[in-house]
Amino acid sequence: MLICPVCKKKLIKENKTFRCENNHSFDCAKQGYVNLSRKQTKNHGDNALMVKARTDFLEKDYYDFMRQYVKSKANGSIYLDAGCGQGYYTKEIGTNFEHSYGIDLSKEAILHASKKDKHTQYIVGSLFDMPFLDESIDCVTSIFVPLGQDEIYRILKENGYWIVVGPGPKHCFELKEVLYDTPYENEMPEILEQYELVNQEIIQEKKMVDDVWSLLEMTPYRYKTSQAGLDRVKQLERLEVTFEFVVTVYKKYENKSKKMGN
């Protein structure tokens, strides 16, 4: 299932070590995760403070309705959450599967996920060079993360499913009304022609948020908003917010060249 990030040969797990036929070895941490990233720098992905802020917000389950919707669409034997972060979605969705994997470049996020979820094998690694065999995964989820569509295509089995989740047009619109003089709706995502579109749905719930600053920390608006806008958010004790998500389900073509008209 897993491959060596150095030579791309299959990895075999022996006790707490993954090893390939060329004797490259990768030890599991005591929490159970394995680091298969080829870039061993310290600051990839979310740091410890960012992971804590994200975890504190997610564990209040504002997004659970979306998580349960995605879980209802996810099936098969082998599951991968690509860009799993601290495992909020992975742990729940992974219960549908015999084998569950989560990959993220943030070691801090993977460390947190591994402590909470022993069913899933967590991996530190890149979404654009994932250490999985070709055509080895039944179902992949990508939830609010960059989309490495070519790499996903490589690792998906024929007839495998890729579930992509992003913000809907009205996601957090009330927060934008606080931040900006002229709030805007998000654009709908483009449909990826490399895959067969199975379904696309917009799901929405309105919820009262009592930690608005934590919500802001979850969004890209935090880093492109004026200080005046940030100050307005800090003054809020609570805010009713629309949580809206676009959930797109793709299927890997049985015969890509035939489907693409080649």
Short mmCIF file of C-alpha atoms in Angstrom, two decimals:
data_model
loop_
_atom_site.label_atom_id
_atom_site.label_comp_id
_atom_site.label_asym_id
_atom_site.label_seq_id
_atom_site.Cartn_x
_atom_site.Cartn_y
_atom_site.Cartn_z
CA MET A 1 0.00 0.00 0.00
CA LEU A 2 2.70 2.50 1.05
CA ILE A 3 5.79 3.15 -1.04
CA CYS A 4 9.24 4.41 -0.18
CA PRO A 5 9.58 8.17 -0.75
CA VAL A 6 13.20 7.64 -1.85
CA CYS A 7 13.04 4.80 -4.40
CA LYS A 8 9.25 4.25 -4.80
CA LYS A 9 9.47 0.56 -3.88
CA LYS A 10 6.75 -0.97 -1.73
CA LEU A 11 7.13 -0.52 2.02
CA ILE A 12 6.62 -3.46 4.37
CA LYS A 13 5.89 -2.85 8.04
CA GLU A 14 8.06 -4.82 10.46
CA ASN A 15 7.09 -4.16 14.07
CA LYS A 16 7.20 -0.34 14.22
CA THR A 17 9.34 0.26 11.13
CA PHE A 18 8.43 0.58 7.46
CA ARG A 19 11.19 -0.79 5.20
CA CYS A 20 11.59 -1.23 1.41
CA GLU A 21 13.64 -3.80 -0.53
CA ASN A 22 16.46 -1.27 -0.86
CA ASN A 23 16.62 -1.12 2.93
CA HIS A 24 15.38 2.45 3.29
CA SER A 25 13.64 2.48 6.66
CA PHE A 26 11.17 4.78 8.39
CA ASP A 27 10.35 4.37 12.08
CA CYS A 28 6.89 5.01 13.45
CA ALA A 29 6.67 7.57 16.24
CA LYS A 30 5.41 6.34 19.59
CA GLN A 31 1.99 7.81 18.70
CA GLY A 32 1.88 5.54 15.62
CA TYR A 33 2.37 7.94 12.71
CA VAL A 34 5.22 7.69 10.20
CA ASN A 35 7.08 10.55 8.53
CA LEU A 36 7.44 9.87 4.79
CA SER A 37 8.09 13.46 3.77
CA ARG A 38 11.25 13.99 1.76
CA LYS A 39 11.46 17.59 2.96
CA GLN A 40 12.57 17.46 6.57
CA THR A 41 12.23 21.18 7.32
CA LYS A 42 10.56 22.29 10.53
CA ASN A 43 7.85 24.68 9.39
CA HIS A 44 5.69 22.85 6.86
CA GLY A 45 1.94 23.10 7.39
CA ASP A 46 0.15 24.26 10.51
CA ASN A 47 2.25 24.88 13.61
CA ALA A 48 1.21 23.84 17.13
CA LEU A 49 -0.72 27.04 17.87
CA MET A 50 -2.60 26.87 14.57
CA VAL A 51 -3.46 23.22 15.18
CA LYS A 52 -4.79 24.02 18.65
CA ALA A 53 -6.94 26.90 17.39
CA ARG A 54 -8.36 24.78 14.58
CA THR A 55 -8.99 21.86 16.92
CA ASP A 56 -10.73 24.01 19.52
CA PHE A 57 -13.15 25.25 16.86
CA LEU A 58 -13.78 21.96 15.06
CA GLU A 59 -14.40 19.99 18.23
CA LYS A 60 -17.44 22.15 18.94
CA ASP A 61 -18.95 20.33 15.94
CA TYR A 62 -20.17 23.34 13.96
CA TYR A 63 -19.08 21.39 10.87
CA ASP A 64 -20.37 17.98 11.97
CA PHE A 65 -23.38 18.09 9.63
CA MET A 66 -20.98 18.31 6.70
CA ARG A 67 -18.78 15.57 8.13
CA GLN A 68 -21.77 13.24 8.44
CA TYR A 69 -22.89 14.06 4.89
CA VAL A 70 -19.47 13.19 3.50
CA LYS A 71 -19.40 10.01 5.59
CA SER A 72 -22.70 8.95 4.00
CA LYS A 73 -21.09 9.19 0.54
CA ALA A 74 -17.83 7.42 1.42
CA ASN A 75 -17.53 3.66 1.01
CA GLY A 76 -15.13 0.91 0.01
CA SER A 77 -12.35 -0.94 1.78
CA ILE A 78 -9.41 1.50 1.71
CA TYR A 79 -9.80 5.20 2.56
CA LEU A 80 -7.45 8.17 2.40
CA ASP A 81 -8.05 11.64 3.79
CA ALA A 82 -5.70 13.80 1.71
CA GLY A 83 -4.83 16.86 3.79
CA CYS A 84 -6.28 15.37 6.96
CA GLY A 85 -5.03 18.03 9.36
CA GLN A 86 -5.69 17.01 12.94
CA GLY A 87 -8.01 14.19 11.91
CA TYR A 88 -11.43 15.69 12.71
CA TYR A 89 -12.95 14.31 9.50
CA THR A 90 -10.64 11.30 9.15
CA LYS A 91 -11.51 9.67 12.46
CA GLU A 92 -15.26 9.74 11.77
CA ILE A 93 -15.27 8.90 8.06
CA GLY A 94 -12.60 6.24 8.50
CA THR A 95 -14.98 4.10 10.56
CA ASN A 96 -16.70 3.20 7.26
CA PHE A 97 -13.55 1.43 6.06
CA GLU A 98 -11.44 -1.59 6.93
CA HIS A 99 -8.26 0.42 6.26
CA SER A 100 -7.97 4.16 6.87
CA TYR A 101 -5.08 6.53 6.06
CA GLY A 102 -4.54 10.23 6.66
CA ILE A 103 -1.76 12.34 5.17
CA ASP A 104 -0.73 15.92 5.88
CA LEU A 105 2.48 17.93 5.68
CA SER A 106 2.00 19.34 9.19
CA LYS A 107 3.78 17.14 11.71
CA GLU A 108 1.98 18.92 14.54
CA ALA A 109 -1.42 18.14 13.02
CA ILE A 110 -0.49 14.50 12.38
CA LEU A 111 0.79 14.18 15.95
CA HIS A 112 -2.57 15.38 17.27
CA ALA A 113 -4.52 13.09 14.94
CA SER A 114 -2.49 10.01 15.89
CA LYS A 115 -3.19 10.50 19.58
CA LYS A 116 -6.96 10.55 18.98
CA ASP A 117 -7.40 7.84 16.33
CA LYS A 118 -5.74 4.43 16.44
CA HIS A 119 -7.76 2.96 13.54
CA THR A 120 -6.05 5.23 11.01
CA GLN A 121 -2.43 5.10 9.85
CA TYR A 122 -1.33 8.74 9.78
CA ILE A 123 1.50 9.91 7.55
CA VAL A 124 3.53 13.10 7.34
CA GLY A 125 3.86 13.75 3.62
CA SER A 126 3.05 15.92 0.61
CA LEU A 127 -0.31 15.86 -1.20
CA PHE A 128 1.56 16.23 -4.49
CA ASP A 129 3.92 13.28 -4.02
CA MET A 130 1.98 10.79 -1.90
CA PRO A 131 3.64 7.55 -0.77
CA PHE A 132 0.93 5.20 -2.08
CA LEU A 133 0.96 2.53 -4.77
CA ASP A 134 -0.77 3.26 -8.08
CA GLU A 135 -4.48 2.39 -8.06
CA SER A 136 -4.52 1.38 -4.40
CA ILE A 137 -7.24 3.54 -2.79
CA ASP A 138 -11.03 3.09 -3.00
CA CYS A 139 -12.07 6.52 -1.72
CA VAL A 140 -10.23 9.80 -1.17
CA THR A 141 -11.54 12.91 0.57
CA SER A 142 -10.10 16.41 0.13
CA ILE A 143 -11.75 18.81 2.57
CA PHE A 144 -10.70 22.47 2.38
CA VAL A 145 -7.26 21.59 1.01
CA PRO A 146 -5.30 22.10 -2.24
CA LEU A 147 -6.30 19.62 -4.93
CA GLY A 148 -3.52 17.53 -6.41
CA GLN A 149 -5.82 16.00 -9.00
CA ASP A 150 -3.14 14.17 -11.00
CA GLU A 151 -1.75 12.52 -7.87
CA ILE A 152 -5.24 11.59 -6.67
CA TYR A 153 -5.93 10.06 -10.10
CA ARG A 154 -2.76 7.98 -9.85
CA ILE A 155 -3.56 6.42 -6.48
CA LEU A 156 -7.31 5.86 -7.00
CA LYS A 157 -8.47 2.44 -8.10
CA GLU A 158 -10.56 2.21 -11.26
CA ASN A 159 -14.11 3.19 -10.30
CA GLY A 160 -12.75 4.77 -7.11
CA TYR A 161 -14.35 7.91 -5.69
CA TRP A 162 -12.92 11.30 -4.81
CA ILE A 163 -15.03 13.52 -2.54
CA VAL A 164 -14.05 17.19 -2.62
CA VAL A 165 -15.40 19.74 -0.12
CA GLY A 166 -15.01 23.51 -0.34
CA PRO A 167 -16.86 26.66 0.72
CA GLY A 168 -20.29 27.36 -0.75
CA PRO A 169 -21.24 30.79 -2.13
CA LYS A 170 -22.73 31.96 1.18
CA HIS A 171 -20.24 30.29 3.52
CA CYS A 172 -19.55 32.59 6.50
CA PHE A 173 -21.32 35.46 4.72
CA GLU A 174 -22.36 37.08 8.00
CA LEU A 175 -18.72 37.15 9.08
CA LYS A 176 -17.82 38.89 5.83
CA GLU A 177 -20.50 41.49 6.54
CA VAL A 178 -18.61 42.34 9.72
CA LEU A 179 -15.20 42.36 8.03
CA TYR A 180 -15.90 44.15 4.76
CA ASP A 181 -17.83 47.17 3.52
CA THR A 182 -18.85 45.21 0.42
CA PRO A 183 -19.11 41.50 1.28
CA TYR A 184 -18.92 39.03 -1.60
CA GLU A 185 -20.11 35.49 -2.29
CA ASN A 186 -17.63 32.72 -3.03
CA GLU A 187 -17.41 31.37 -6.56
CA MET A 188 -18.52 27.83 -7.30
CA PRO A 189 -15.63 25.44 -8.00
CA GLU A 190 -14.84 24.38 -11.54
CA ILE A 191 -15.72 20.83 -12.51
CA LEU A 192 -12.61 18.72 -13.12
CA GLU A 193 -12.79 17.13 -16.57
CA GLN A 194 -10.24 14.45 -15.73
CA TYR A 195 -12.92 12.66 -13.70
CA GLU A 196 -16.53 11.61 -14.12
CA LEU A 197 -18.84 13.89 -12.13
CA VAL A 198 -21.14 11.76 -9.98
CA ASN A 199 -22.85 14.43 -7.92
CA GLN A 200 -22.50 17.97 -6.63
CA GLU A 201 -24.56 19.32 -3.75
CA ILE A 202 -24.64 22.50 -1.70
CA ILE A 203 -25.41 21.80 1.95
CA GLN A 204 -26.08 24.52 4.51
CA GLU A 205 -26.89 25.12 8.15
CA LYS A 206 -27.06 28.31 10.20
CA LYS A 207 -25.52 28.15 13.65
CA MET A 208 -24.93 30.54 16.52
CA VAL A 209 -21.19 30.86 17.03
CA ASP A 210 -19.97 32.01 20.43
CA ASP A 211 -16.28 32.09 19.54
CA VAL A 212 -16.25 34.24 16.42
CA TRP A 213 -12.53 34.96 16.56
CA SER A 214 -11.77 31.23 16.45
CA LEU A 215 -13.97 30.97 13.36
CA LEU A 216 -12.05 33.82 11.74
CA GLU A 217 -8.79 31.97 12.46
CA MET A 218 -10.18 29.05 10.40
CA THR A 219 -10.61 31.21 7.30
CA PRO A 220 -8.27 32.95 4.84
CA TYR A 221 -10.00 36.26 5.67
CA ARG A 222 -7.86 36.53 8.81
CA TYR A 223 -4.83 37.41 6.70
CA LYS A 224 -6.41 39.77 4.16
CA THR A 225 -8.57 41.98 6.35
CA SER A 226 -7.91 45.49 7.62
CA GLN A 227 -7.16 46.03 11.29
CA ALA A 228 -10.48 47.85 11.63
CA GLY A 229 -12.31 44.77 10.41
CA LEU A 230 -10.41 42.52 12.79
CA ASP A 231 -11.21 44.86 15.67
CA ARG A 232 -14.93 44.62 14.86
CA VAL A 233 -14.76 40.84 15.10
CA LYS A 234 -12.96 41.00 18.45
CA GLN A 235 -15.86 43.01 19.84
CA LEU A 236 -18.43 40.33 18.96
CA GLU A 237 -19.58 37.95 21.67
CA ARG A 238 -21.57 35.77 19.27
CA LEU A 239 -22.82 35.73 15.70
CA GLU A 240 -25.30 33.64 13.73
CA VAL A 241 -23.34 32.30 10.77
CA THR A 242 -24.25 30.43 7.60
CA PHE A 243 -22.08 27.37 7.12
CA GLU A 244 -22.39 26.33 3.50
CA PHE A 245 -20.33 23.73 1.68
CA VAL A 246 -20.06 22.46 -1.89
CA VAL A 247 -19.60 18.68 -1.84
CA THR A 248 -18.50 17.26 -5.19
CA VAL A 249 -18.21 13.52 -5.80
CA TYR A 250 -16.00 12.36 -8.66
CA LYS A 251 -15.39 8.88 -10.04
CA LYS A 252 -12.19 7.78 -11.72
CA TYR A 253 -12.84 6.91 -15.36
CA GLU A 254 -12.60 3.21 -16.15
CA ASN A 255 -10.87 4.19 -19.39
CA LYS A 256 -9.55 7.72 -19.31
CA SER A 257 -8.48 7.82 -22.96
CA LYS A 258 -11.91 6.65 -24.09
CA LYS A 259 -13.73 9.15 -21.89
CA MET A 260 -11.48 11.99 -23.00
CA GLY A 261 -12.21 11.17 -26.66
CA ASN A 262 -8.69 10.03 -27.51
#
